[in-house]
mmCIF file of C-alpha atoms in Angstrom:
data_model
loop_
_atom_site.group_PDB
_atom_site.id
_atom_site.type_symbol
_atom_site.label_atom_id
_atom_site.label_comp_id
_atom_site.label_asym_id
_atom_site.label_seq_id
_atom_site.Cartn_x
_atom_site.Cartn_y
_atom_site.Cartn_z
ATOM 1 C CA UNK A 419 87.997 80.748 107.759
ATOM 2 C CA UNK A 420 89.446 83.810 109.491
ATOM 3 C CA UNK A 421 90.827 86.476 107.224
ATOM 4 C CA UNK A 422 92.516 89.847 107.309
ATOM 5 C CA UNK A 423 90.246 92.742 106.401
ATOM 6 C CA UNK A 424 91.160 96.245 105.266
ATOM 7 C CA UNK A 425 89.226 99.484 104.968
ATOM 8 C CA UNK A 426 88.668 101.430 102.864
ATOM 9 C CA UNK A 427 89.125 99.458 99.662
ATOM 10 C CA UNK A 428 89.838 102.691 97.779
ATOM 11 C CA UNK A 429 90.879 106.130 98.987
ATOM 12 C CA UNK A 430 91.448 109.305 97.015
ATOM 13 C CA UNK A 431 93.162 112.214 98.751
ATOM 14 C CA UNK A 432 94.831 115.521 97.982
ATOM 15 C CA UNK A 433 98.586 115.910 98.261
ATOM 16 C CA UNK A 434 99.561 117.057 101.737
ATOM 17 C CA UNK A 435 96.554 115.504 103.438
ATOM 18 C CA UNK A 436 96.775 112.866 106.150
ATOM 19 C CA UNK A 437 95.357 109.417 105.513
ATOM 20 C CA UNK A 438 94.769 106.486 107.822
ATOM 21 C CA UNK A 439 94.512 102.997 106.403
ATOM 22 C CA UNK A 440 92.864 100.439 108.627
ATOM 23 C CA UNK A 441 93.351 96.719 108.997
ATOM 24 C CA UNK A 442 91.835 94.056 111.215
ATOM 25 C CA UNK A 443 94.335 91.182 111.516
ATOM 26 C CA UNK A 444 93.389 87.603 112.309
ATOM 27 C CA UNK A 445 92.408 87.606 115.959
ATOM 28 C CA UNK A 446 95.041 85.326 117.531
ATOM 29 C CA UNK A 447 97.937 86.622 115.438
ATOM 30 C CA UNK A 448 100.748 88.511 117.120
ATOM 31 C CA UNK A 449 102.798 89.953 114.246
ATOM 32 C CA UNK A 450 101.536 92.579 111.871
ATOM 33 C CA UNK A 451 102.913 94.022 108.657
ATOM 34 C CA UNK A 452 102.330 96.631 106.004
ATOM 35 C CA UNK A 453 103.466 96.255 102.405
ATOM 36 C CA UNK A 454 102.817 98.404 99.379
ATOM 37 C CA UNK A 455 102.787 97.956 95.629
ATOM 38 C CA UNK A 456 103.224 100.935 93.359
ATOM 39 C CA UNK A 457 101.571 100.315 90.002
ATOM 40 C CA UNK A 458 103.837 98.239 87.804
ATOM 41 C CA UNK A 459 106.366 97.574 90.572
ATOM 42 C CA UNK A 460 107.042 94.826 93.070
ATOM 43 C CA UNK A 461 105.283 94.431 96.400
ATOM 44 C CA UNK A 462 107.597 96.089 98.970
ATOM 45 C CA UNK A 463 107.918 95.603 102.700
ATOM 46 C CA UNK A 464 107.221 98.716 104.775
ATOM 47 C CA UNK A 465 107.111 97.738 108.429
ATOM 48 C CA UNK A 466 106.592 94.915 110.907
ATOM 49 C CA UNK A 467 105.009 95.348 114.343
ATOM 50 C CA UNK A 468 105.015 93.162 117.427
ATOM 51 C CA UNK A 469 104.181 93.714 121.072
ATOM 52 C CA UNK A 470 103.095 97.284 120.384
ATOM 53 C CA UNK A 471 106.294 98.388 118.780
ATOM 54 C CA UNK A 472 107.977 98.390 115.401
ATOM 55 C CA UNK A 473 110.281 95.394 115.034
ATOM 56 C CA UNK A 474 111.650 96.309 111.635
ATOM 57 C CA UNK A 475 111.094 98.967 108.998
ATOM 58 C CA UNK A 476 112.353 99.600 105.503
ATOM 59 C CA UNK A 477 114.016 102.737 104.200
ATOM 60 C CA UNK A 478 110.676 103.668 102.623
ATOM 61 C CA UNK A 479 109.103 103.945 106.075
ATOM 62 C CA UNK A 480 110.256 107.467 106.913
ATOM 63 C CA UNK A 481 108.930 109.990 109.429
ATOM 64 C CA UNK A 482 105.794 110.552 107.322
ATOM 65 C CA UNK A 483 104.618 107.055 108.187
ATOM 66 C CA UNK A 484 103.453 105.670 111.505
ATOM 67 C CA UNK A 485 101.681 102.536 112.679
ATOM 68 C CA UNK A 486 99.494 101.894 115.664
ATOM 69 C CA UNK A 487 97.366 99.211 117.244
ATOM 70 C CA UNK A 488 94.938 101.503 119.015
ATOM 71 C CA UNK A 489 92.419 99.080 120.458
ATOM 72 C CA UNK A 490 93.669 95.501 120.338
ATOM 73 C CA UNK A 491 91.891 94.649 117.106
ATOM 74 C CA UNK A 492 92.713 97.338 114.538
ATOM 75 C CA UNK A 493 96.148 97.944 113.070
ATOM 76 C CA UNK A 494 96.547 101.266 111.290
ATOM 77 C CA UNK A 495 98.996 102.890 108.912
ATOM 78 C CA UNK A 496 99.039 106.688 108.950
ATOM 79 C CA UNK A 497 100.648 108.845 106.303
ATOM 80 C CA UNK A 498 100.936 112.350 107.725
ATOM 81 C CA UNK A 499 101.357 114.442 104.599
ATOM 82 C CA UNK A 500 100.746 112.441 101.460
ATOM 83 C CA UNK A 501 102.861 112.842 98.342
ATOM 84 C CA UNK A 502 102.047 111.907 94.780
ATOM 85 C CA UNK A 503 104.497 109.008 95.015
ATOM 86 C CA UNK A 504 102.540 107.490 97.909
ATOM 87 C CA UNK A 505 99.901 106.388 95.393
ATOM 88 C CA UNK A 506 99.939 102.610 95.628
ATOM 89 C CA UNK A 507 98.090 99.516 96.798
ATOM 90 C CA UNK A 508 98.726 99.002 100.510
ATOM 91 C CA UNK A 509 98.503 95.482 101.912
ATOM 92 C CA UNK A 510 98.205 94.559 105.556
ATOM 93 C CA UNK A 511 99.308 91.119 106.740
ATOM 94 C CA UNK A 512 99.432 89.200 109.990
ATOM 95 C CA UNK A 513 101.109 86.042 111.246
ATOM 96 C CA UNK A 514 100.911 83.921 114.348
ATOM 97 C CA UNK A 515 104.660 83.965 114.907
ATOM 98 C CA UNK A 516 107.501 86.068 113.575
ATOM 99 C CA UNK A 517 109.939 83.462 112.342
ATOM 100 C CA UNK A 518 110.931 83.223 108.701
ATOM 101 C CA UNK A 519 108.850 80.104 108.050
ATOM 102 C CA UNK A 520 105.643 81.614 109.377
ATOM 103 C CA UNK A 521 102.885 82.197 106.854
ATOM 104 C CA UNK A 522 101.777 85.781 106.543
ATOM 105 C CA UNK A 523 98.075 86.203 105.763
ATOM 106 C CA UNK A 524 97.219 89.183 103.601
ATOM 107 C CA UNK A 525 94.218 91.424 103.337
ATOM 108 C CA UNK A 526 92.695 92.501 99.995
ATOM 109 C CA UNK A 527 94.493 95.849 100.027
ATOM 110 C CA UNK A 528 93.625 99.540 100.014
ATOM 111 C CA UNK A 529 94.208 101.392 96.781
ATOM 112 C CA UNK A 530 95.410 104.911 97.617
ATOM 113 C CA UNK A 531 95.419 107.630 94.989
ATOM 114 C CA UNK A 532 97.077 110.947 95.821
ATOM 115 C CA UNK A 533 96.125 113.853 93.541
ATOM 116 C CA UNK B 214 120.389 90.710 100.828
ATOM 117 C CA UNK B 215 117.625 88.516 99.494
ATOM 118 C CA UNK B 216 116.022 88.884 96.075
ATOM 119 C CA UNK B 217 113.557 87.077 93.844
ATOM 120 C CA UNK B 218 113.319 87.003 90.058
ATOM 121 C CA UNK B 219 110.262 85.692 88.282
ATOM 122 C CA UNK B 220 111.428 84.927 84.801
ATOM 123 C CA UNK B 221 108.130 85.525 82.986
ATOM 124 C CA UNK B 222 105.822 88.490 83.449
ATOM 125 C CA UNK B 223 103.031 86.735 81.502
ATOM 126 C CA UNK B 224 102.325 83.056 80.847
ATOM 127 C CA UNK B 225 99.490 81.883 78.639
ATOM 128 C CA UNK B 226 98.293 78.257 78.524
ATOM 129 C CA UNK B 227 95.302 76.318 77.278
ATOM 130 C CA UNK B 228 92.932 74.684 79.714
ATOM 131 C CA UNK B 229 94.089 71.144 80.498
ATOM 132 C CA UNK B 230 97.748 71.767 79.623
ATOM 133 C CA UNK B 231 100.615 71.983 82.139
ATOM 134 C CA UNK B 232 101.578 75.192 83.906
ATOM 135 C CA UNK B 233 105.157 76.245 84.681
ATOM 136 C CA UNK B 234 105.887 79.536 86.447
ATOM 137 C CA UNK B 235 109.599 80.121 86.975
ATOM 138 C CA UNK B 236 111.276 81.671 89.988
ATOM 139 C CA UNK B 237 114.911 82.146 90.984
ATOM 140 C CA UNK B 238 116.013 83.533 94.320
ATOM 141 C CA UNK B 239 119.114 84.685 96.101
ATOM 142 C CA UNK B 240 119.557 84.546 99.833
ATOM 143 C CA UNK B 241 122.411 84.798 102.282
ATOM 144 C CA UNK B 242 120.993 82.131 104.556
ATOM 145 C CA UNK B 243 118.633 79.165 104.352
ATOM 146 C CA UNK B 244 115.433 80.790 103.176
ATOM 147 C CA UNK B 245 111.789 79.989 103.395
ATOM 148 C CA UNK B 246 110.069 80.281 100.033
ATOM 149 C CA UNK B 247 106.423 80.864 99.244
ATOM 150 C CA UNK B 248 104.101 81.122 96.292
ATOM 151 C CA UNK B 249 101.115 83.427 96.672
ATOM 152 C CA UNK B 250 98.261 83.922 94.230
ATOM 153 C CA UNK B 251 96.131 87.020 93.779
ATOM 154 C CA UNK B 252 92.786 86.901 92.035
ATOM 155 C CA UNK B 253 91.232 90.224 90.984
ATOM 156 C CA UNK B 254 89.998 92.278 93.955
ATOM 157 C CA UNK B 255 91.141 89.602 96.401
ATOM 158 C CA UNK B 256 93.976 89.422 98.903
ATOM 159 C CA UNK B 257 97.180 87.483 98.419
ATOM 160 C CA UNK B 258 96.452 83.819 99.154
ATOM 161 C CA UNK B 259 99.150 81.310 100.092
ATOM 162 C CA UNK B 260 99.500 78.467 97.572
ATOM 163 C CA UNK B 261 102.397 76.636 99.191
ATOM 164 C CA UNK B 262 105.593 77.114 101.140
ATOM 165 C CA UNK B 263 109.031 75.544 101.535
ATOM 166 C CA UNK B 264 110.652 75.623 104.962
ATOM 167 C CA UNK B 265 113.652 73.244 104.690
ATOM 168 C CA UNK B 266 111.703 70.007 104.999
ATOM 169 C CA UNK B 267 110.836 68.115 101.790
ATOM 170 C CA UNK B 268 112.154 69.790 98.648
ATOM 171 C CA UNK B 269 109.001 68.939 96.669
ATOM 172 C CA UNK B 270 106.155 70.900 98.176
ATOM 173 C CA UNK B 271 102.501 70.316 97.416
ATOM 174 C CA UNK B 272 100.014 73.141 97.731
ATOM 175 C CA UNK B 273 96.377 73.879 97.203
ATOM 176 C CA UNK B 274 94.461 73.399 93.950
ATOM 177 C CA UNK B 275 96.939 70.862 92.554
ATOM 178 C CA UNK B 276 99.973 73.158 92.488
ATOM 179 C CA UNK B 277 103.416 72.043 93.547
ATOM 180 C CA UNK B 278 106.917 73.487 93.592
ATOM 181 C CA UNK B 279 110.376 72.028 93.871
ATOM 182 C CA UNK B 280 113.161 73.696 95.831
ATOM 183 C CA UNK B 281 116.488 73.251 94.014
ATOM 184 C CA UNK B 282 119.306 74.751 96.043
ATOM 185 C CA UNK B 283 121.960 74.095 93.388
ATOM 186 C CA UNK B 284 119.938 76.056 90.847
ATOM 187 C CA UNK B 285 118.521 78.572 93.376
ATOM 188 C CA UNK B 286 115.118 77.912 91.870
ATOM 189 C CA UNK B 287 111.608 77.354 93.169
ATOM 190 C CA UNK B 288 109.455 76.846 90.081
ATOM 191 C CA UNK B 289 105.682 76.408 90.407
ATOM 192 C CA UNK B 290 103.945 73.706 88.366
ATOM 193 C CA UNK B 291 100.531 72.222 87.827
ATOM 194 C CA UNK B 292 99.850 69.229 85.551
ATOM 195 C CA UNK B 293 96.592 70.535 84.104
ATOM 196 C CA UNK B 294 95.444 74.152 84.060
ATOM 197 C CA UNK B 295 91.897 75.137 84.921
ATOM 198 C CA UNK B 296 90.144 78.344 83.945
ATOM 199 C CA UNK B 297 89.937 79.302 87.615
ATOM 200 C CA UNK B 298 93.766 79.319 87.809
ATOM 201 C CA UNK B 299 93.888 82.582 85.863
ATOM 202 C CA UNK B 300 95.424 85.077 88.299
ATOM 203 C CA UNK B 301 98.699 86.756 89.240
ATOM 204 C CA UNK B 302 101.276 84.611 91.024
ATOM 205 C CA UNK B 303 104.041 85.863 93.290
ATOM 206 C CA UNK B 304 107.191 84.036 94.323
ATOM 207 C CA UNK B 305 108.323 85.241 97.738
ATOM 208 C CA UNK B 306 111.405 84.662 99.895
ATOM 209 C CA UNK B 307 111.757 85.168 103.621
ATOM 210 C CA UNK B 308 115.069 84.876 105.349
ATOM 211 C CA UNK B 309 117.068 86.170 108.210
ATOM 212 C CA UNK B 310 119.826 88.698 107.657
ATOM 213 C CA UNK B 311 122.179 88.819 110.622
ATOM 214 C CA UNK B 312 119.506 87.526 112.945
ATOM 215 C CA UNK B 313 117.334 90.612 112.567
ATOM 216 C CA UNK B 314 115.048 90.104 109.584
ATOM 217 C CA UNK B 315 112.347 87.971 111.087
ATOM 218 C CA UNK B 316 109.378 87.578 108.822
ATOM 219 C CA UNK B 317 110.251 90.160 106.183
ATOM 220 C CA UNK B 318 109.054 89.008 102.808
ATOM 221 C CA UNK B 319 110.709 89.910 99.520
ATOM 222 C CA UNK B 320 108.461 89.557 96.482
ATOM 223 C CA UNK B 321 109.129 88.797 92.860
ATOM 224 C CA UNK B 322 107.488 91.053 90.319
ATOM 225 C CA UNK B 323 104.632 88.644 89.669
ATOM 226 C CA UNK B 324 103.559 86.444 86.764
ATOM 227 C CA UNK B 325 100.135 86.868 85.220
ATOM 228 C CA UNK B 326 98.719 83.507 84.190
ATOM 229 C CA UNK B 327 96.118 83.470 81.429
ATOM 230 C CA UNK B 328 94.181 80.266 80.732
ATOM 231 C CA UNK B 329 92.466 79.889 77.357
ATOM 232 C CA UNK B 330 89.495 77.577 76.817
#
């Protein structure tokens, strides 16, 4: 069964450093998403991406964040200058369509720790 | 704005007894509702979803949920718990706000299910 994969599973970085989190969505899916979960808090929507552009983003997704689909298979989340409060589990998801009833398929997550 | 409240942060049951995980939602429009499960070190896996068809939805591994619009609830049940059901469960709502919020999921805070032998 096809699944969403994410690398790395864990990343430790120093405050102010750039990090890139990588995801490989399911191959025939067209919509891609990033969510995050700060320890002890709810899973939160960050951004959705379709047709090589952002379709929606939350207020969390400020200028420090960017997303890209560089090669037709990977979908990346870049944090330019990490802050302590960026420490969280980051989940990538993909769906075939973008409507509200579409199932989003999630990867196992990348746990980011900013020191 | 949409929101989801899972009424229990932890639920503990004995193997073979029924499971009830409670979820209430609020939504401006007709939502789609989902239950996801997360086992340790695994991704979020879809258990079942409601998309305005039948109000009683059957999912994988014997789980089901009933959409009750009058109560704004979408509780998850299973008649008989198995040890392998121990995991964290998330109630999730997806709806459209003003025609713009395609596919944005809003999560509840999660319920950790413990199953005792």
